[in-house]
């Protein structure tokens, strides 16, 4: 048997990239510049963005299920590695089948394809579980000598097959009435979230039920269940990395001028040709700084997180979904003519995206503070040495994004420069923040 | 100070994605289907592919330099994390400035932009080194109490600044004669490779020179110098993951039919519309299987590798450069009309790409076997338990690709089905191989 470390790192990279890269078909939608915004943008928002967000949530759910499965199966062999590759290939089909379903909501085939994709993933995971439970040396140490192994396998399969069974129901329902199957699918997608909230509510109202066997806690839907911190970080890194790359990809595809254009329109002067791309470069630097610093805040926060609960994982997924929307924001801000109403709204959308990405990061911290003894290192707990600094770091982006949004509403003439200035000054603000807090602390000590 | 683990994982993901994603502008080149292949394909090959390969090598070199720098600086703090983000942003500009230079070979501006990008990266790395050497607790344990710290910093800076200085020379030379600056740049790009070969030759001819101080070995250009195995794996994972994703991205962008097209051309039948994409799906499954299994072979090999030398790292980079070309091959094979001469050549190009990707993996193994006591685990050394299996795994892809190439030459009518059949049967061949070897071993034991 082999260590599963690299297999999981590869799966994290693959799934995070697939979840995020689906913003490209949205971002590459040709926007008609001659028609006024309200219409084109609202159609864009109502369908394509919704599809992207749903795809992101669905793929994140598949990742979460994969992550929890491999918290139980901790070692692998060649066959498991190959089964996992099949599983990965099926996960890559989720965005495609989902967008087919979204494009043809009234065709039963779309529903059937998406549901069968989910069902086949469930089948492959079932095979993985059965294969691994026949070789207990592949399992988590706490399970290896356990007499309850068959019960545990049963429990695991029941949890894994819950979603595929709902999909089976949905595809059967599609034969009768396709609206019904969408209701069922909506239940499927929100099932883990709902079930964890229901369990949480039950615990709050009725008090904790009879304690489940210790090992069963490893695979449940409780909101306090620990999530693998290492894998959550790897998944987040993948999202931040691909977003940063999609930005430069746009620059490389669109902003290398054609030699014939340069010789005809710019009298052969490459300097003039590149100067016309000035706003694009500014937008790139600003966007990269934003993505990089959001990663930096995430990194700073998780350095001090000692245990990640499912609720924190969920908030992280929401934050990442907004980060994944940044390439769209970047594309929109420089696709419209300057000083148009469209450009103003595109910049405001960017502010909203940055605001929510930062806000959900802040929520992770608030939830972690709620049970700080388990979840946080001593330095950032209430009264800790770095508590104030962390607080400031996490507040910075939501505040700045909100402030920029309000400023662009008031000074609508200067929206674009204000926005890029904001993006580029935040790094400086980080350093100033640090100095300021040090001064404050030094002052407090001396008094 | 903080552990640098996650910073490095993020950098690996970012750099590997940037290096690989630059295949997209190549793959998205509109191929005129009406003109015959020799011309369009040869223009494509001679320029765009060369640019992609050079970009990949340059970004890989930047990665290797980054990797070696952070073998010396092993812990980080907030400021180093921010410096590193600046460094990452500059590395993302390398492909853009390089393709500007390649598109406008006779404009001095292209050369200047590329050279200044390299020089600014060198400056940021200098800042990182000076910052870290003032805080020795960030350095590798072997350096922390060393009295030679200033000399070591000097040595490090000299090695880091070698390439930027050459670029400064090249940009000065551009003022006189731009051909000269290309010669200098070519020297820059191949400098690390040449210098390691020269050192190797010198050792072979003159015998090892006076042993450098033990700590100096940490940052030299010797071909036997160890490379961080963990980072090499993370970088490779990033390349394999993004290649697999680019394949499905094409499917999602091009193969979701437009509702109006379905209702007009296919009488509203989604089944018929999707059936017309049949060859695309087949190509996707085949390509994903190929990428997945090449990753699997890489993973199997590096499970048993205990030390990675610079030469092995270099061979790995070459293998990855061909893996990065797979999306282009995938795009070409289904862009041309069936049974055309173009399609045949596209399929042969795919075979060549797969052949070299596999061959360089095999070379890593051959080099590792050459000093097997240091580089390989006991199970795969000569006479080891899994030596034969590893040998077979590594030979499989080169052999199959070569065989397919020859078959498509002979049976040129059936090239496309043969190719996809090959791609889809290799996974089965892996399992058969395993069984066969077990049988052979069992037979040998019983005799
Ligand atoms: K652009
Ligand atoms: K999650
Ligand atoms: K604009
Ligand atoms: K990774
Ligand atoms: K396609
Ligand atoms: K290398
Ligand atoms: K074809």
mmCIF file of N, CA, C and O and ligand atoms in Angstrom, chain B residues 60-61 63-64 193 227 232 235 310-317, ligand 6:
data_model
loop_
_atom_site.group_PDB
_atom_site.id
_atom_site.type_symbol
_atom_site.label_atom_id
_atom_site.label_comp_id
_atom_site.label_asym_id
_atom_site.label_seq_id
_atom_site.Cartn_x
_atom_site.Cartn_y
_atom_site.Cartn_z
ATOM 1 N N UNK B 60 9.498 27.177 -16.302
ATOM 2 C CA UNK B 60 10.032 26.090 -15.475
ATOM 3 C C UNK B 60 11.341 26.498 -14.824
ATOM 4 O O UNK B 60 11.604 26.135 -13.672
ATOM 5 N N UNK B 61 12.174 27.229 -15.577
ATOM 6 C CA UNK B 61 13.432 27.695 -15.000
ATOM 7 C C UNK B 61 13.179 28.649 -13.854
ATOM 8 O O UNK B 61 13.841 28.571 -12.815
ATOM 9 N N UNK B 63 10.614 28.636 -12.024
ATOM 10 C CA UNK B 63 10.142 27.794 -10.927
ATOM 11 C C UNK B 63 11.313 27.113 -10.226
ATOM 12 O O UNK B 63 11.357 27.060 -8.989
ATOM 13 N N UNK B 64 12.247 26.573 -11.034
ATOM 14 C CA UNK B 64 13.384 25.867 -10.434
ATOM 15 C C UNK B 64 14.186 26.833 -9.564
ATOM 16 O O UNK B 64 14.603 26.469 -8.447
ATOM 17 N N UNK B 193 21.388 24.849 -17.861
ATOM 18 C CA UNK B 193 21.611 23.515 -18.409
ATOM 19 C C UNK B 193 23.068 23.353 -18.828
ATOM 20 O O UNK B 193 23.730 22.370 -18.500
ATOM 21 N N UNK B 227 16.967 18.122 -5.656
ATOM 22 C CA UNK B 227 15.846 19.026 -5.889
ATOM 23 C C UNK B 227 14.758 18.608 -4.908
ATOM 24 O O UNK B 227 14.675 17.435 -4.556
ATOM 25 N N UNK B 232 8.625 19.248 -6.689
ATOM 26 C CA UNK B 232 8.580 18.731 -8.051
ATOM 27 C C UNK B 232 7.260 17.996 -8.285
ATOM 28 O O UNK B 232 6.639 18.131 -9.343
ATOM 29 N N UNK B 235 4.447 20.596 -8.592
ATOM 30 C CA UNK B 235 4.504 21.257 -9.895
ATOM 31 C C UNK B 235 3.946 20.333 -10.984
ATOM 32 O O UNK B 235 3.126 20.753 -11.811
ATOM 33 N N UNK B 310 19.111 17.210 -10.080
ATOM 34 C CA UNK B 310 18.768 18.253 -11.045
ATOM 35 C C UNK B 310 18.537 17.686 -12.439
ATOM 36 O O UNK B 310 17.664 18.147 -13.165
ATOM 37 N N UNK B 311 19.319 16.686 -12.803
ATOM 38 C CA UNK B 311 19.150 16.095 -14.129
ATOM 39 C C UNK B 311 17.771 15.455 -14.246
ATOM 40 O O UNK B 311 17.072 15.608 -15.264
ATOM 41 N N UNK B 312 17.362 14.743 -13.183
ATOM 42 C CA UNK B 312 16.030 14.142 -13.195
ATOM 43 C C UNK B 312 14.960 15.228 -13.277
ATOM 44 O O UNK B 312 13.951 15.070 -13.977
ATOM 45 N N UNK B 313 15.188 16.338 -12.577
ATOM 46 C CA UNK B 313 14.240 17.454 -12.641
ATOM 47 C C UNK B 313 14.125 18.000 -14.052
ATOM 48 O O UNK B 313 13.025 18.314 -14.526
ATOM 49 N N UNK B 314 15.256 18.091 -14.728
ATOM 50 C CA UNK B 314 15.273 18.603 -16.092
ATOM 51 C C UNK B 314 14.501 17.671 -17.027
ATOM 52 O O UNK B 314 13.671 18.123 -17.838
ATOM 53 N N UNK B 315 14.747 16.362 -16.889
ATOM 54 C CA UNK B 315 14.013 15.401 -17.720
ATOM 55 C C UNK B 315 12.517 15.478 -17.432
ATOM 56 O O UNK B 315 11.690 15.374 -18.350
ATOM 57 N N UNK B 316 12.176 15.689 -16.165
ATOM 58 C CA UNK B 316 10.771 15.822 -15.798
ATOM 59 C C UNK B 316 10.155 17.039 -16.484
ATOM 60 O O UNK B 316 9.031 16.968 -17.004
ATOM 61 N N UNK B 317 10.904 18.146 -16.511
ATOM 62 C CA UNK B 317 10.410 19.345 -17.194
ATOM 63 C C UNK B 317 10.136 19.050 -18.660
ATOM 64 O O UNK B 317 9.101 19.459 -19.205
HETATM 65 K K1 LIG C 6 13.871 21.751 -13.513
#
